[in-house]
């Protein structure tokens, strides 16, 4: 398992970078120049009418869902690609059938208009 | 943080370290392919999918300050079940609890073929997955395509105010049939009547 040891560098560096970027601005703020009036929500002088958060529109949900199925297809490509010399023709054909079935799902998406701009 | 957060959006990013930790244990034990696939599946698919779902809950700020003290009785009883299950695992035959039980006449199984040419975990799993278990592998492709179709069906609705364009219908418009020809000169004002428009037959 020692070949996975370089992965341990990444959490260290990423958390270091994130913590530095988060923490350094605190050295340069001045806590004395903020007061509640300045920190409250701005609605052109009057009090805020309601909550500023609106509901997440369902039109944006396919944006997160639609790349997931090709992502899992690519993930199942990786054991296939490594073992191609052992699964001679039968194995590559089984993968092609896998791709065909996934393509049918993609065609349905395409025709329903899920891939359009809006 | 995943279980105890009050704002429902917090558990989704907080579950990312949880998935990282659960993928660390197969790495140490041997099967590295599931350990690498599990963050892809859990974080990249499950957390990414559930984040918009959680964001679609209509949470007002006042609901966040509801009383938390009504949850411990029932959830505490349910939460004791995994603790009880964990106590079933340390059994000296299966996992030695005390170091005195490591005896010298327990056999260690060494695969010597692996020292000549080591097959990686993805090679071995691809080897058997695509030959002996290929039908089950195709079942997984069916599941993926059903997921695609279901996601499209559930989230696409044409009742939004979005105008769509149909390119084929636009290309099929024939200009001879849709343009109208005037037979009177539109610049000369005819008294009392609007210029008449004749359509070609």
mmCIF file of N, CA and C in Angstrom, chain A:
data_model
loop_
_atom_site.group_PDB
_atom_site.id
_atom_site.type_symbol
_atom_site.label_atom_id
_atom_site.label_comp_id
_atom_site.label_asym_id
_atom_site.label_seq_id
_atom_site.Cartn_x
_atom_site.Cartn_y
_atom_site.Cartn_z
ATOM 1 N N UNK A 1 0.818 -1.215 0.000
ATOM 2 C CA UNK A 1 0.000 0.000 0.000
ATOM 3 C C UNK A 1 0.845 1.255 0.000
ATOM 4 N N UNK A 2 2.132 1.085 -0.079
ATOM 5 C CA UNK A 2 2.968 2.276 -0.044
ATOM 6 C C UNK A 2 2.863 3.115 -1.299
ATOM 7 N N UNK A 3 2.303 2.506 -2.367
ATOM 8 C CA UNK A 3 2.182 3.311 -3.582
ATOM 9 C C UNK A 3 1.122 4.385 -3.454
ATOM 10 N N UNK A 4 0.280 4.275 -2.445
ATOM 11 C CA UNK A 4 -0.739 5.309 -2.245
ATOM 12 C C UNK A 4 -0.263 6.410 -1.326
ATOM 13 N N UNK A 5 0.978 6.304 -0.855
ATOM 14 C CA UNK A 5 1.462 7.295 0.106
ATOM 15 C C UNK A 5 1.478 8.718 -0.420
ATOM 16 N N UNK A 6 1.804 8.985 -1.712
ATOM 17 C CA UNK A 6 1.789 10.384 -2.144
ATOM 18 C C UNK A 6 0.434 11.056 -2.069
ATOM 19 N N UNK A 7 -0.654 10.273 -1.962
ATOM 20 C CA UNK A 7 -1.966 10.893 -1.819
ATOM 21 C C UNK A 7 -2.031 11.706 -0.540
ATOM 22 N N UNK A 8 -1.239 11.293 0.482
ATOM 23 C CA UNK A 8 -1.300 12.004 1.759
ATOM 24 C C UNK A 8 -0.801 13.429 1.671
ATOM 25 N N UNK A 9 -0.077 13.757 0.592
ATOM 26 C CA UNK A 9 0.389 15.141 0.461
ATOM 27 C C UNK A 9 -0.806 16.054 0.204
ATOM 28 N N UNK A 10 -1.783 15.530 -0.573
ATOM 29 C CA UNK A 10 -2.858 16.414 -1.032
ATOM 30 C C UNK A 10 -3.750 16.957 0.075
ATOM 31 N N UNK A 11 -4.189 16.156 1.046
ATOM 32 C CA UNK A 11 -5.004 16.769 2.110
ATOM 33 C C UNK A 11 -4.236 17.807 2.895
ATOM 34 N N UNK A 12 -2.948 17.554 3.081
ATOM 35 C CA UNK A 12 -2.164 18.514 3.858
ATOM 36 C C UNK A 12 -2.070 19.844 3.124
ATOM 37 N N UNK A 13 -1.714 19.774 1.849
ATOM 38 C CA UNK A 13 -1.540 21.026 1.108
ATOM 39 C C UNK A 13 -2.866 21.744 0.926
ATOM 40 N N UNK A 14 -3.933 20.977 0.624
ATOM 41 C CA UNK A 14 -5.207 21.653 0.367
ATOM 42 C C UNK A 14 -5.732 22.294 1.641
ATOM 43 N N UNK A 15 -5.575 21.607 2.775
ATOM 44 C CA UNK A 15 -6.088 22.243 3.996
ATOM 45 C C UNK A 15 -5.224 23.420 4.412
ATOM 46 N N UNK A 16 -3.915 23.317 4.137
ATOM 47 C CA UNK A 16 -3.056 24.466 4.438
ATOM 48 C C UNK A 16 -3.449 25.689 3.625
ATOM 49 N N UNK A 17 -3.656 25.463 2.319
ATOM 50 C CA UNK A 17 -3.992 26.598 1.454
ATOM 51 C C UNK A 17 -5.335 27.199 1.876
ATOM 52 N N UNK A 18 -6.306 26.328 2.156
ATOM 53 C CA UNK A 18 -7.630 26.849 2.531
ATOM 54 C C UNK A 18 -7.562 27.615 3.837
ATOM 55 N N UNK A 19 -6.807 27.073 4.794
ATOM 56 C CA UNK A 19 -6.776 27.739 6.090
ATOM 57 C C UNK A 19 -6.027 29.066 6.016
ATOM 58 N N UNK A 20 -4.997 29.092 5.189
ATOM 59 C CA UNK A 20 -4.262 30.353 5.066
ATOM 60 C C UNK A 20 -5.141 31.411 4.417
ATOM 61 N N UNK A 21 -5.857 30.998 3.347
ATOM 62 C CA UNK A 21 -6.701 31.970 2.663
ATOM 63 C C UNK A 21 -7.857 32.436 3.542
ATOM 64 N N UNK A 22 -8.313 31.534 4.417
ATOM 65 C CA UNK A 22 -9.402 31.937 5.317
ATOM 66 C C UNK A 22 -8.903 32.828 6.418
ATOM 67 N N UNK A 23 -7.724 32.515 6.934
ATOM 68 C CA UNK A 23 -7.302 33.153 8.174
ATOM 69 C C UNK A 23 -6.574 34.463 8.009
ATOM 70 N N UNK A 24 -5.885 34.627 6.878
ATOM 71 C CA UNK A 24 -5.081 35.850 6.721
ATOM 72 C C UNK A 24 -5.931 37.112 6.690
ATOM 73 N N UNK A 25 -7.130 37.136 6.083
ATOM 74 C CA UNK A 25 -7.904 38.387 6.148
ATOM 75 C C UNK A 25 -8.253 38.825 7.546
ATOM 76 N N UNK A 26 -8.343 37.869 8.465
ATOM 77 C CA UNK A 26 -8.681 38.264 9.823
ATOM 78 C C UNK A 26 -7.595 39.100 10.474
ATOM 79 N N UNK A 27 -6.378 38.989 9.930
ATOM 80 C CA UNK A 27 -5.306 39.815 10.482
ATOM 81 C C UNK A 27 -5.454 41.269 10.060
ATOM 82 N N UNK A 28 -6.176 41.487 8.972
ATOM 83 C CA UNK A 28 -6.235 42.827 8.429
ATOM 84 C C UNK A 28 -7.558 43.519 8.680
ATOM 85 N N UNK A 29 -8.498 42.830 9.355
ATOM 86 C CA UNK A 29 -9.772 43.506 9.622
ATOM 87 C C UNK A 29 -9.643 44.364 10.863
ATOM 88 N N UNK A 30 -10.544 45.317 10.934
ATOM 89 C CA UNK A 30 -10.580 46.123 12.158
ATOM 90 C C UNK A 30 -11.970 45.967 12.726
ATOM 91 N N UNK A 31 -12.058 45.370 13.885
ATOM 92 C CA UNK A 31 -13.370 45.070 14.445
ATOM 93 C C UNK A 31 -14.102 46.301 14.941
ATOM 94 N N UNK A 32 -13.410 47.405 15.032
ATOM 95 C CA UNK A 32 -14.072 48.560 15.620
ATOM 96 C C UNK A 32 -14.922 49.345 14.643
ATOM 97 N N UNK A 33 -14.731 49.115 13.327
ATOM 98 C CA UNK A 33 -15.428 49.983 12.388
ATOM 99 C C UNK A 33 -16.703 49.356 11.852
ATOM 100 N N UNK A 34 -17.183 48.274 12.457
ATOM 101 C CA UNK A 34 -18.467 47.711 12.019
ATOM 102 C C UNK A 34 -19.467 47.874 13.129
ATOM 103 N N UNK A 35 -20.691 48.173 12.746
ATOM 104 C CA UNK A 35 -21.759 48.304 13.722
ATOM 105 C C UNK A 35 -23.001 47.667 13.110
ATOM 106 N N UNK A 36 -23.980 47.300 13.911
ATOM 107 C CA UNK A 36 -25.111 46.509 13.400
ATOM 108 C C UNK A 36 -25.839 47.152 12.234
ATOM 109 N N UNK A 37 -25.886 48.476 12.224
ATOM 110 C CA UNK A 37 -26.562 49.153 11.131
ATOM 111 C C UNK A 37 -25.868 48.889 9.796
ATOM 112 N N UNK A 38 -24.561 48.811 9.868
ATOM 113 C CA UNK A 38 -23.796 48.604 8.644
ATOM 114 C C UNK A 38 -23.893 47.175 8.165
ATOM 115 N N UNK A 39 -24.064 46.249 9.085
ATOM 116 C CA UNK A 39 -24.050 44.842 8.711
ATOM 117 C C UNK A 39 -25.406 44.318 8.281
ATOM 118 N N UNK A 40 -26.468 45.088 8.488
ATOM 119 C CA UNK A 40 -27.794 44.542 8.178
ATOM 120 C C UNK A 40 -28.053 44.627 6.676
ATOM 121 N N UNK A 41 -29.135 43.945 6.228
ATOM 122 C CA UNK A 41 -29.436 43.868 4.801
ATOM 123 C C UNK A 41 -29.875 45.223 4.276
ATOM 124 N N UNK A 42 -29.483 45.507 3.041
ATOM 125 C CA UNK A 42 -29.758 46.818 2.463
ATOM 126 C C UNK A 42 -30.944 46.714 1.532
ATOM 127 N N UNK A 43 -32.046 47.433 1.839
ATOM 128 C CA UNK A 43 -33.171 47.438 0.900
ATOM 129 C C UNK A 43 -33.593 48.864 0.646
ATOM 130 N N UNK A 44 -32.669 49.661 0.176
ATOM 131 C CA UNK A 44 -32.915 51.040 -0.217
ATOM 132 C C UNK A 44 -33.528 51.857 0.896
ATOM 133 N N UNK A 45 -33.091 51.638 2.097
ATOM 134 C CA UNK A 45 -33.519 52.488 3.185
ATOM 135 C C UNK A 45 -34.594 51.911 4.075
ATOM 136 N N UNK A 46 -35.513 51.150 3.505
ATOM 137 C CA UNK A 46 -36.579 50.646 4.375
ATOM 138 C C UNK A 46 -36.173 49.299 4.945
ATOM 139 N N UNK A 47 -37.020 48.766 5.809
ATOM 140 C CA UNK A 47 -36.712 47.470 6.415
ATOM 141 C C UNK A 47 -36.881 46.355 5.374
ATOM 142 N N UNK A 48 -36.151 45.274 5.513
ATOM 143 C CA UNK A 48 -36.271 44.182 4.536
ATOM 144 C C UNK A 48 -37.672 43.581 4.537
ATOM 145 N N UNK A 49 -38.193 43.285 3.328
ATOM 146 C CA UNK A 49 -39.549 42.781 3.230
ATOM 147 C C UNK A 49 -39.662 41.343 3.689
ATOM 148 N N UNK A 50 -38.693 40.550 3.374
ATOM 149 C CA UNK A 50 -38.783 39.138 3.743
ATOM 150 C C UNK A 50 -37.416 38.521 3.616
ATOM 151 N N UNK A 51 -37.411 37.229 3.582
ATOM 152 C CA UNK A 51 -36.156 36.514 3.472
ATOM 153 C C UNK A 51 -35.583 36.700 2.075
ATOM 154 N N UNK A 52 -34.290 36.886 1.997
ATOM 155 C CA UNK A 52 -33.674 37.104 0.694
ATOM 156 C C UNK A 52 -33.511 35.821 -0.088
ATOM 157 N N UNK A 53 -33.681 34.679 0.530
ATOM 158 C CA UNK A 53 -33.425 33.417 -0.155
ATOM 159 C C UNK A 53 -34.678 32.964 -0.882
ATOM 160 N N UNK A 54 -34.522 32.622 -2.129
ATOM 161 C CA UNK A 54 -35.640 32.026 -2.851
ATOM 162 C C UNK A 54 -35.376 30.544 -3.003
ATOM 163 N N UNK A 55 -36.394 29.810 -3.347
ATOM 164 C CA UNK A 55 -36.222 28.367 -3.484
ATOM 165 C C UNK A 55 -35.400 28.043 -4.713
ATOM 166 N N UNK A 56 -34.689 26.976 -4.588
ATOM 167 C CA UNK A 56 -33.851 26.515 -5.672
ATOM 168 C C UNK A 56 -34.740 25.998 -6.789
ATOM 169 N N UNK A 57 -34.607 26.559 -7.979
ATOM 170 C CA UNK A 57 -35.506 26.196 -9.054
ATOM 171 C C UNK A 57 -35.142 24.827 -9.597
ATOM 172 N N UNK A 58 -36.182 24.054 -9.956
ATOM 173 C CA UNK A 58 -35.887 22.688 -10.366
ATOM 174 C C UNK A 58 -35.222 22.645 -11.731
ATOM 175 N N UNK A 59 -35.234 23.758 -12.447
ATOM 176 C CA UNK A 59 -34.599 23.747 -13.757
ATOM 177 C C UNK A 59 -33.093 23.584 -13.648
ATOM 178 N N UNK A 60 -32.544 23.864 -12.462
ATOM 179 C CA UNK A 60 -31.095 23.751 -12.317
ATOM 180 C C UNK A 60 -30.682 22.394 -11.792
ATOM 181 N N UNK A 61 -31.650 21.564 -11.428
ATOM 182 C CA UNK A 61 -31.294 20.248 -10.916
ATOM 183 C C UNK A 61 -30.700 19.325 -11.972
ATOM 184 N N UNK A 62 -31.211 19.313 -13.225
ATOM 185 C CA UNK A 62 -30.553 18.460 -14.223
ATOM 186 C C UNK A 62 -29.104 18.818 -14.463
ATOM 187 N N UNK A 63 -28.714 20.055 -14.195
ATOM 188 C CA UNK A 63 -27.321 20.443 -14.393
ATOM 189 C C UNK A 63 -26.418 19.623 -13.493
ATOM 190 N N UNK A 64 -26.922 19.277 -12.298
ATOM 191 C CA UNK A 64 -26.073 18.465 -11.435
ATOM 192 C C UNK A 64 -26.259 16.984 -11.677
ATOM 193 N N UNK A 65 -27.444 16.584 -12.132
ATOM 194 C CA UNK A 65 -27.699 15.145 -12.291
ATOM 195 C C UNK A 65 -27.088 14.607 -13.572
ATOM 196 N N UNK A 66 -27.207 15.362 -14.659
ATOM 197 C CA UNK A 66 -26.867 14.786 -15.961
ATOM 198 C C UNK A 66 -25.419 14.375 -16.144
ATOM 199 N N UNK A 67 -24.441 15.030 -15.521
ATOM 200 C CA UNK A 67 -23.084 14.481 -15.671
ATOM 201 C C UNK A 67 -22.807 13.260 -14.822
ATOM 202 N N UNK A 68 -23.707 12.891 -13.922
ATOM 203 C CA UNK A 68 -23.375 11.820 -12.988
ATOM 204 C C UNK A 68 -23.359 10.471 -13.666
ATOM 205 N N UNK A 69 -24.316 10.200 -14.544
ATOM 206 C CA UNK A 69 -24.353 8.887 -15.177
ATOM 207 C C UNK A 69 -23.168 8.672 -16.128
ATOM 208 N N UNK A 70 -22.760 9.660 -16.933
ATOM 209 C CA UNK A 70 -21.517 9.425 -17.672
ATOM 210 C C UNK A 70 -20.296 9.290 -16.774
ATOM 211 N N UNK A 71 -20.325 9.935 -15.638
ATOM 212 C CA UNK A 71 -19.225 9.802 -14.699
ATOM 213 C C UNK A 71 -19.099 8.365 -14.214
ATOM 214 N N UNK A 72 -20.243 7.735 -13.930
ATOM 215 C CA UNK A 72 -20.195 6.351 -13.462
ATOM 216 C C UNK A 72 -19.855 5.401 -14.586
ATOM 217 N N UNK A 73 -20.226 5.770 -15.807
ATOM 218 C CA UNK A 73 -19.801 4.939 -16.946
ATOM 219 C C UNK A 73 -18.299 4.957 -17.076
ATOM 220 N N UNK A 74 -17.722 6.137 -16.929
ATOM 221 C CA UNK A 74 -16.263 6.252 -17.047
ATOM 222 C C UNK A 74 -15.596 5.483 -15.917
ATOM 223 N N UNK A 75 -16.226 5.510 -14.734
ATOM 224 C CA UNK A 75 -15.666 4.756 -13.616
ATOM 225 C C UNK A 75 -15.682 3.263 -13.890
ATOM 226 N N UNK A 76 -16.709 2.788 -14.580
ATOM 227 C CA UNK A 76 -16.701 1.359 -14.872
ATOM 228 C C UNK A 76 -15.864 1.039 -16.096
ATOM 229 N N UNK A 77 -15.411 2.081 -16.803
ATOM 230 C CA UNK A 77 -14.447 1.814 -17.865
ATOM 231 C C UNK A 77 -13.093 1.422 -17.326
ATOM 232 N N UNK A 78 -12.759 1.885 -16.127
ATOM 233 C CA UNK A 78 -11.372 1.726 -15.700
ATOM 234 C C UNK A 78 -10.961 0.280 -15.433
ATOM 235 N N UNK A 79 -11.776 -0.613 -14.831
ATOM 236 C CA UNK A 79 -11.294 -1.990 -14.745
ATOM 237 C C UNK A 79 -11.270 -2.681 -16.104
ATOM 238 N N UNK A 80 -12.162 -2.277 -16.982
ATOM 239 C CA UNK A 80 -12.204 -2.888 -18.301
ATOM 240 C C UNK A 80 -10.967 -2.564 -19.102
ATOM 241 N N UNK A 81 -10.552 -1.296 -19.018
ATOM 242 C CA UNK A 81 -9.442 -0.839 -19.843
ATOM 243 C C UNK A 81 -8.134 -1.498 -19.426
ATOM 244 N N UNK A 82 -8.021 -1.825 -18.141
ATOM 245 C CA UNK A 82 -6.767 -2.369 -17.652
ATOM 246 C C UNK A 82 -6.644 -3.843 -17.983
ATOM 247 N N UNK A 83 -7.790 -4.520 -18.109
ATOM 248 C CA UNK A 83 -7.727 -5.970 -18.252
ATOM 249 C C UNK A 83 -8.072 -6.406 -19.661
ATOM 250 N N UNK A 84 -7.897 -5.557 -20.648
ATOM 251 C CA UNK A 84 -8.323 -5.894 -22.003
ATOM 252 C C UNK A 84 -7.541 -7.034 -22.614
ATOM 253 N N UNK A 85 -6.293 -7.255 -22.181
ATOM 254 C CA UNK A 85 -5.544 -8.340 -22.798
ATOM 255 C C UNK A 85 -6.025 -9.696 -22.308
ATOM 256 N N UNK A 86 -6.770 -9.712 -21.216
ATOM 257 C CA UNK A 86 -7.234 -11.004 -20.715
ATOM 258 C C UNK A 86 -8.654 -11.316 -21.151
ATOM 259 N N UNK A 87 -9.470 -10.297 -21.341
ATOM 260 C CA UNK A 87 -10.842 -10.527 -21.783
ATOM 261 C C UNK A 87 -10.834 -10.279 -23.277
ATOM 262 N N UNK A 88 -10.606 -11.325 -24.069
ATOM 263 C CA UNK A 88 -10.177 -11.029 -25.433
ATOM 264 C C UNK A 88 -11.180 -10.295 -26.287
ATOM 265 N N UNK A 89 -12.227 -10.970 -26.721
ATOM 266 C CA UNK A 89 -13.207 -10.239 -27.530
ATOM 267 C C UNK A 89 -14.513 -10.149 -26.787
ATOM 268 N N UNK A 90 -14.766 -11.145 -26.001
ATOM 269 C CA UNK A 90 -16.022 -11.212 -25.269
ATOM 270 C C UNK A 90 -16.130 -10.044 -24.307
ATOM 271 N N UNK A 91 -15.006 -9.713 -23.688
ATOM 272 C CA UNK A 91 -15.055 -8.639 -22.705
ATOM 273 C C UNK A 91 -15.288 -7.288 -23.346
ATOM 274 N N UNK A 92 -14.644 -7.038 -24.496
ATOM 275 C CA UNK A 92 -14.860 -5.743 -25.129
ATOM 276 C C UNK A 92 -16.271 -5.655 -25.673
ATOM 277 N N UNK A 93 -16.812 -6.793 -26.114
ATOM 278 C CA UNK A 93 -18.193 -6.741 -26.585
ATOM 279 C C UNK A 93 -19.162 -6.485 -25.454
ATOM 280 N N UNK A 94 -18.881 -7.029 -24.284
ATOM 281 C CA UNK A 94 -19.802 -6.777 -23.177
ATOM 282 C C UNK A 94 -19.779 -5.303 -22.804
ATOM 283 N N UNK A 95 -18.605 -4.682 -22.925
ATOM 284 C CA UNK A 95 -18.533 -3.258 -22.654
ATOM 285 C C UNK A 95 -19.253 -2.456 -23.709
ATOM 286 N N UNK A 96 -19.213 -2.924 -24.964
ATOM 287 C CA UNK A 96 -19.924 -2.202 -26.014
ATOM 288 C C UNK A 96 -21.428 -2.285 -25.796
ATOM 289 N N UNK A 97 -21.898 -3.425 -25.304
ATOM 290 C CA UNK A 97 -23.335 -3.528 -25.009
ATOM 291 C C UNK A 97 -23.698 -2.609 -23.856
ATOM 292 N N UNK A 98 -22.814 -2.521 -22.879
ATOM 293 C CA UNK A 98 -23.007 -1.575 -21.771
ATOM 294 C C UNK A 98 -23.153 -0.167 -22.303
ATOM 295 N N UNK A 99 -22.267 0.212 -23.236
ATOM 296 C CA UNK A 99 -22.317 1.554 -23.791
ATOM 297 C C UNK A 99 -23.575 1.771 -24.604
ATOM 298 N N UNK A 100 -24.007 0.715 -25.289
ATOM 299 C CA UNK A 100 -25.232 0.839 -26.084
ATOM 300 C C UNK A 100 -26.422 1.127 -25.196
ATOM 301 N N UNK A 101 -26.506 0.407 -24.088
ATOM 302 C CA UNK A 101 -27.638 0.612 -23.197
ATOM 303 C C UNK A 101 -27.587 2.001 -22.576
ATOM 304 N N UNK A 102 -26.406 2.470 -22.252
ATOM 305 C CA UNK A 102 -26.310 3.822 -21.708
ATOM 306 C C UNK A 102 -26.611 4.867 -22.764
ATOM 307 N N UNK A 103 -26.288 4.548 -24.017
ATOM 308 C CA UNK A 103 -26.583 5.497 -25.094
ATOM 309 C C UNK A 103 -28.082 5.650 -25.282
ATOM 310 N N UNK A 104 -28.811 4.565 -25.052
ATOM 311 C CA UNK A 104 -30.269 4.671 -25.178
ATOM 312 C C UNK A 104 -30.811 5.664 -24.155
ATOM 313 N N UNK A 105 -30.268 5.618 -22.939
ATOM 314 C CA UNK A 105 -30.689 6.594 -21.942
ATOM 315 C C UNK A 105 -30.324 8.013 -22.337
ATOM 316 N N UNK A 106 -29.147 8.169 -22.946
ATOM 317 C CA UNK A 106 -28.720 9.510 -23.349
ATOM 318 C C UNK A 106 -29.570 10.045 -24.487
ATOM 319 N N UNK A 107 -29.986 9.157 -25.389
ATOM 320 C CA UNK A 107 -30.824 9.608 -26.502
ATOM 321 C C UNK A 107 -32.169 10.087 -25.970
ATOM 322 N N UNK A 108 -32.677 9.384 -24.966
ATOM 323 C CA UNK A 108 -33.938 9.826 -24.365
ATOM 324 C C UNK A 108 -33.792 11.207 -23.758
ATOM 325 N N UNK A 109 -32.662 11.432 -23.085
ATOM 326 C CA UNK A 109 -32.403 12.760 -22.514
ATOM 327 C C UNK A 109 -32.368 13.819 -23.592
ATOM 328 N N UNK A 110 -31.671 13.517 -24.667
ATOM 329 C CA UNK A 110 -31.480 14.465 -25.753
ATOM 330 C C UNK A 110 -32.808 14.834 -26.380
ATOM 331 N N UNK A 111 -33.621 13.830 -26.647
ATOM 332 C CA UNK A 111 -34.873 14.105 -27.339
ATOM 333 C C UNK A 111 -35.873 14.827 -26.468
ATOM 334 N N UNK A 112 -35.806 14.624 -25.175
ATOM 335 C CA UNK A 112 -36.726 15.321 -24.298
ATOM 336 C C UNK A 112 -36.314 16.749 -24.072
ATOM 337 N N UNK A 113 -35.132 17.107 -24.546
ATOM 338 C CA UNK A 113 -34.734 18.492 -24.408
ATOM 339 C C UNK A 113 -34.028 18.799 -23.110
ATOM 340 N N UNK A 114 -33.550 17.797 -22.409
ATOM 341 C CA UNK A 114 -32.868 18.058 -21.150
ATOM 342 C C UNK A 114 -31.494 18.658 -21.375
ATOM 343 N N UNK A 115 -30.968 18.501 -22.599
ATOM 344 C CA UNK A 115 -29.622 18.982 -22.865
ATOM 345 C C UNK A 115 -29.625 20.361 -23.505
ATOM 346 N N UNK A 116 -30.800 20.971 -23.646
ATOM 347 C CA UNK A 116 -30.845 22.278 -24.283
ATOM 348 C C UNK A 116 -30.279 23.337 -23.366
ATOM 349 N N UNK A 117 -30.141 24.518 -23.923
ATOM 350 C CA UNK A 117 -29.506 25.580 -23.182
ATOM 351 C C UNK A 117 -30.287 25.988 -21.958
ATOM 352 N N UNK A 118 -31.592 25.964 -22.050
ATOM 353 C CA UNK A 118 -32.385 26.509 -20.947
ATOM 354 C C UNK A 118 -32.913 25.374 -20.109
#
